[in-house]
mmCIF file of C-alpha atoms in Angstrom:
data_model
loop_
_atom_site.group_PDB
_atom_site.id
_atom_site.type_symbol
_atom_site.label_atom_id
_atom_site.label_comp_id
_atom_site.label_asym_id
_atom_site.label_seq_id
_atom_site.Cartn_x
_atom_site.Cartn_y
_atom_site.Cartn_z
ATOM 1 C CA MET A 1 -0.276 -0.090 -12.428
ATOM 2 C CA ILE A 2 -3.147 -2.275 -11.290
ATOM 3 C CA PRO A 3 -3.923 -6.034 -11.734
ATOM 4 C CA ALA A 4 -5.977 -5.165 -14.870
ATOM 5 C CA ASP A 5 -2.749 -4.058 -16.468
ATOM 6 C CA ALA A 6 -1.354 -7.577 -16.106
ATOM 7 C CA PRO A 7 -1.680 -8.737 -19.726
ATOM 8 C CA ALA A 8 0.131 -5.599 -20.949
ATOM 9 C CA TYR A 9 2.731 -5.933 -18.254
ATOM 10 C CA ARG A 10 3.366 -9.570 -19.040
ATOM 11 C CA ALA A 11 3.701 -8.861 -22.760
ATOM 12 C CA LEU A 12 6.148 -5.942 -22.115
ATOM 13 C CA MET A 13 8.289 -8.012 -19.798
ATOM 14 C CA LEU A 14 8.325 -11.152 -22.030
ATOM 15 C CA ASP A 15 9.495 -8.909 -24.930
ATOM 16 C CA ALA A 16 12.173 -7.480 -22.743
ATOM 17 C CA TYR A 17 13.357 -10.872 -21.584
ATOM 18 C CA ALA A 18 13.546 -12.089 -25.313
ATOM 19 C CA ARG A 19 15.271 -9.007 -26.723
ATOM 20 C CA HIS A 20 17.694 -8.451 -23.870
ATOM 21 C CA PRO A 21 18.248 -11.876 -22.129
ATOM 22 C CA GLU A 22 21.619 -10.575 -20.730
ATOM 23 C CA ALA A 23 19.861 -7.853 -18.751
ATOM 24 C CA PHE A 24 17.624 -10.010 -16.754
ATOM 25 C CA THR A 25 18.035 -12.850 -14.234
ATOM 26 C CA SER A 26 14.741 -14.334 -15.282
ATOM 27 C CA THR A 27 14.225 -16.075 -18.564
ATOM 28 C CA VAL A 28 11.431 -15.922 -21.012
ATOM 29 C CA GLU A 29 10.657 -19.545 -20.488
ATOM 30 C CA GLU A 30 10.501 -19.123 -16.639
ATOM 31 C CA ARG A 31 8.175 -16.171 -16.817
ATOM 32 C CA ALA A 32 5.966 -17.330 -19.763
ATOM 33 C CA SER A 33 5.037 -20.373 -17.835
ATOM 34 C CA LEU A 34 3.741 -18.402 -14.875
ATOM 35 C CA PRO A 35 -0.166 -18.236 -14.567
ATOM 36 C CA PRO A 36 -2.014 -14.935 -15.119
ATOM 37 C CA THR A 37 -2.596 -14.695 -11.321
ATOM 38 C CA TRP A 38 1.245 -14.334 -10.762
ATOM 39 C CA TRP A 39 1.319 -11.278 -12.940
ATOM 40 C CA GLU A 40 -1.842 -9.835 -11.351
ATOM 41 C CA THR A 41 -0.445 -10.470 -7.780
ATOM 42 C CA ARG A 42 2.705 -8.552 -8.703
ATOM 43 C CA LEU A 43 0.464 -5.583 -9.560
ATOM 44 C CA ARG A 44 -1.457 -5.582 -6.267
ATOM 45 C CA THR A 45 -1.944 -2.119 -4.892
ATOM 46 C CA ASP A 46 -3.180 -2.809 -1.424
ATOM 47 C CA ALA A 47 -1.091 -1.466 1.467
ATOM 48 C CA ASP A 48 0.383 -4.789 2.540
ATOM 49 C CA ALA A 49 1.639 -5.666 -0.982
ATOM 50 C CA ALA A 50 5.307 -6.726 -0.691
ATOM 51 C CA GLU A 51 6.214 -4.852 -3.951
ATOM 52 C CA VAL A 52 4.894 -2.203 -6.159
ATOM 53 C CA VAL A 53 5.165 -1.908 -9.984
ATOM 54 C CA TYR A 54 4.941 1.373 -11.799
ATOM 55 C CA GLY A 55 4.162 1.690 -15.454
ATOM 56 C CA ALA A 56 4.849 4.329 -18.132
ATOM 57 C CA PHE A 57 2.169 4.868 -20.608
ATOM 58 C CA ASP A 58 2.083 6.699 -23.917
ATOM 59 C CA ALA A 59 -0.492 9.181 -25.120
ATOM 60 C CA ASP A 60 -2.716 6.326 -26.293
ATOM 61 C CA SER A 61 -2.628 4.723 -22.842
ATOM 62 C CA ALA A 62 -0.389 1.836 -24.043
ATOM 63 C CA LEU A 63 2.179 0.420 -21.595
ATOM 64 C CA ILE A 64 5.635 1.474 -22.805
ATOM 65 C CA GLY A 65 7.714 0.838 -19.638
ATOM 66 C CA ALA A 66 7.595 -0.711 -16.171
ATOM 67 C CA ALA A 67 9.803 -1.111 -13.122
ATOM 68 C CA GLY A 68 9.174 -2.426 -9.619
ATOM 69 C CA LEU A 69 10.245 -1.867 -6.061
ATOM 70 C CA GLY A 70 10.343 -4.551 -3.422
ATOM 71 C CA ARG A 71 10.874 -3.868 0.251
ATOM 72 C CA GLU A 72 13.040 -6.179 2.507
ATOM 73 C CA SER A 73 10.875 -7.863 4.978
ATOM 74 C CA ARG A 74 13.423 -8.883 7.735
ATOM 75 C CA GLN A 75 13.713 -6.617 10.718
ATOM 76 C CA ARG A 76 17.380 -5.770 10.221
ATOM 77 C CA THR A 77 17.057 -5.005 6.560
ATOM 78 C CA ARG A 78 13.757 -3.234 6.401
ATOM 79 C CA HIS A 79 15.550 0.018 5.712
ATOM 80 C CA LYS A 80 16.287 -1.328 2.207
ATOM 81 C CA ALA A 81 14.296 -1.751 -1.034
ATOM 82 C CA THR A 82 15.280 -3.185 -4.349
ATOM 83 C CA LEU A 83 14.463 -1.767 -7.698
ATOM 84 C CA PHE A 84 13.780 -4.635 -10.095
ATOM 85 C CA GLY A 85 12.464 -5.471 -13.584
ATOM 86 C CA MET A 86 13.236 -2.196 -15.324
ATOM 87 C CA ALA A 87 12.075 -2.443 -19.065
ATOM 88 C CA VAL A 88 11.208 0.282 -21.548
ATOM 89 C CA ALA A 89 9.906 -0.898 -24.976
ATOM 90 C CA GLU A 90 12.275 -0.391 -27.853
ATOM 91 C CA PRO A 91 10.312 2.354 -29.675
ATOM 92 C CA ALA A 92 9.973 4.527 -26.443
ATOM 93 C CA ARG A 93 13.608 4.499 -25.492
ATOM 94 C CA ARG A 94 15.472 7.701 -25.038
ATOM 95 C CA GLY A 95 12.207 9.483 -24.475
ATOM 96 C CA GLY A 96 12.522 9.916 -20.699
ATOM 97 C CA ALA A 97 10.233 7.042 -19.598
ATOM 98 C CA GLY A 98 13.038 5.164 -17.892
ATOM 99 C CA ARG A 99 14.086 8.195 -15.902
ATOM 100 C CA GLN A 100 10.505 8.954 -14.887
ATOM 101 C CA LEU A 101 10.073 5.275 -13.709
ATOM 102 C CA VAL A 102 13.222 5.355 -11.606
ATOM 103 C CA GLN A 103 12.337 8.733 -10.094
ATOM 104 C CA ALA A 104 8.722 7.636 -9.345
ATOM 105 C CA LEU A 105 10.061 4.560 -7.627
ATOM 106 C CA LEU A 106 12.438 6.551 -5.673
ATOM 107 C CA ALA A 107 9.676 8.902 -4.561
ATOM 108 C CA HIS A 108 7.548 5.957 -3.618
ATOM 109 C CA ALA A 109 10.463 4.551 -1.523
ATOM 110 C CA ARG A 110 10.665 7.832 0.308
ATOM 111 C CA THR A 111 7.073 7.400 1.485
ATOM 112 C CA LEU A 112 7.820 3.981 3.017
ATOM 113 C CA ASP A 113 8.354 4.200 6.755
ATOM 114 C CA GLY A 114 11.946 3.543 7.605
ATOM 115 C CA VAL A 115 13.250 2.854 4.044
ATOM 116 C CA ARG A 116 16.530 4.752 3.565
ATOM 117 C CA VAL A 117 18.315 2.671 0.713
ATOM 118 C CA VAL A 118 17.290 1.453 -2.727
ATOM 119 C CA GLN A 119 19.570 -1.078 -4.375
ATOM 120 C CA LEU A 120 19.689 -2.605 -7.822
ATOM 121 C CA THR A 121 21.845 -4.598 -10.112
ATOM 122 C CA VAL A 122 22.706 -3.912 -13.761
ATOM 123 C CA THR A 123 24.626 -6.085 -16.138
ATOM 124 C CA GLU A 124 28.317 -5.093 -16.395
ATOM 125 C CA GLY A 125 28.763 -3.342 -19.701
ATOM 126 C CA ASN A 126 25.193 -1.992 -19.974
ATOM 127 C CA ARG A 127 26.459 1.612 -19.953
ATOM 128 C CA PRO A 128 23.077 3.244 -20.924
ATOM 129 C CA ALA A 129 21.325 1.643 -18.038
ATOM 130 C CA GLN A 130 24.058 2.305 -15.539
ATOM 131 C CA ALA A 131 24.335 5.915 -16.635
ATOM 132 C CA LEU A 132 20.508 6.369 -16.164
ATOM 133 C CA TYR A 133 20.818 4.976 -12.621
ATOM 134 C CA GLU A 134 23.776 7.237 -11.881
ATOM 135 C CA ARG A 135 21.843 10.290 -13.093
ATOM 136 C CA CYS A 136 19.089 9.322 -10.707
ATOM 137 C CA GLY A 137 21.389 9.164 -7.690
ATOM 138 C CA PHE A 138 22.720 5.621 -7.667
ATOM 139 C CA GLN A 139 26.338 4.788 -6.969
ATOM 140 C CA VAL A 140 28.278 1.631 -7.651
ATOM 141 C CA PHE A 141 29.313 -0.380 -4.517
ATOM 142 C CA GLY A 142 30.509 -3.535 -6.075
ATOM 143 C CA VAL A 143 30.641 -5.964 -8.866
ATOM 144 C CA GLU A 144 29.564 -9.596 -8.615
ATOM 145 C CA PRO A 145 31.536 -11.786 -11.007
ATOM 146 C CA LEU A 146 29.861 -14.724 -12.715
ATOM 147 C CA ALA A 147 26.486 -13.531 -11.583
ATOM 148 C CA THR A 148 24.499 -14.866 -14.502
ATOM 149 C CA VAL A 149 25.120 -17.286 -17.350
ATOM 150 C CA LEU A 150 23.597 -17.148 -20.781
ATOM 151 C CA ASP A 151 24.527 -19.803 -23.441
ATOM 152 C CA GLY A 152 27.598 -20.740 -21.481
ATOM 153 C CA ALA A 153 28.904 -17.152 -21.188
ATOM 154 C CA PHE A 154 29.057 -15.538 -17.666
ATOM 155 C CA SER A 155 28.107 -11.967 -17.022
ATOM 156 C CA SER A 156 28.889 -9.866 -13.862
ATOM 157 C CA LYS A 157 26.344 -7.697 -12.174
ATOM 158 C CA VAL A 158 27.174 -4.185 -11.025
ATOM 159 C CA HIS A 159 25.556 -3.475 -7.551
ATOM 160 C CA MET A 160 24.280 0.025 -7.111
ATOM 161 C CA TRP A 161 22.594 1.816 -4.252
ATOM 162 C CA CYS A 162 20.913 5.095 -3.647
ATOM 163 C CA ASP A 163 20.887 6.705 -0.175
ATOM 164 C CA LEU A 164 17.392 8.424 -0.181
ATOM 165 C CA GLU A 165 18.620 10.980 2.364
ATOM 166 C CA ALA A 166 21.643 11.945 0.296
ATOM 167 C CA ALA A 167 20.080 11.926 -3.199
ATOM 168 C CA PRO A 168 17.917 14.932 -3.902
ATOM 169 C CA PRO A 169 14.297 14.289 -4.908
ATOM 170 C CA ALA A 170 13.490 14.679 -8.502
ATOM 171 C CA ALA A 171 12.449 18.170 -9.466
#
């Protein structure tokens, strides 16, 4: 995606935060208040961008899904990246867009010098999302209790990782 896609990206993500608040650490209110430049910066494509966001588009070029990858910046953790902000619009679910996004981000991570591990978190109990990540080569390495709170109810986050050298690239 490119900065010009920022309005569509913002709309997709705000819808995802509203429909599935339990799945995200950020809230609609937090993200809706951010200026357009924040969304545009997140979609930077220059070589020194700290993160990259990929989009899935339908046949009419409408954005139907997005996910991002951020690389760790500290010297001792630069071998790791984090998959974040995975969202696929309701009507496009179960059509393969999520899998394509994850595989594209893993392929991108493989091009980053020195990156070996991609990590993510998924809300405990979100079996469809966890199963998708497992099909793409991720493994559970722990559960963080009381990770988020929504309307007074706590949720745990399942921590997953993918060893880029062990997981086969997508065919």
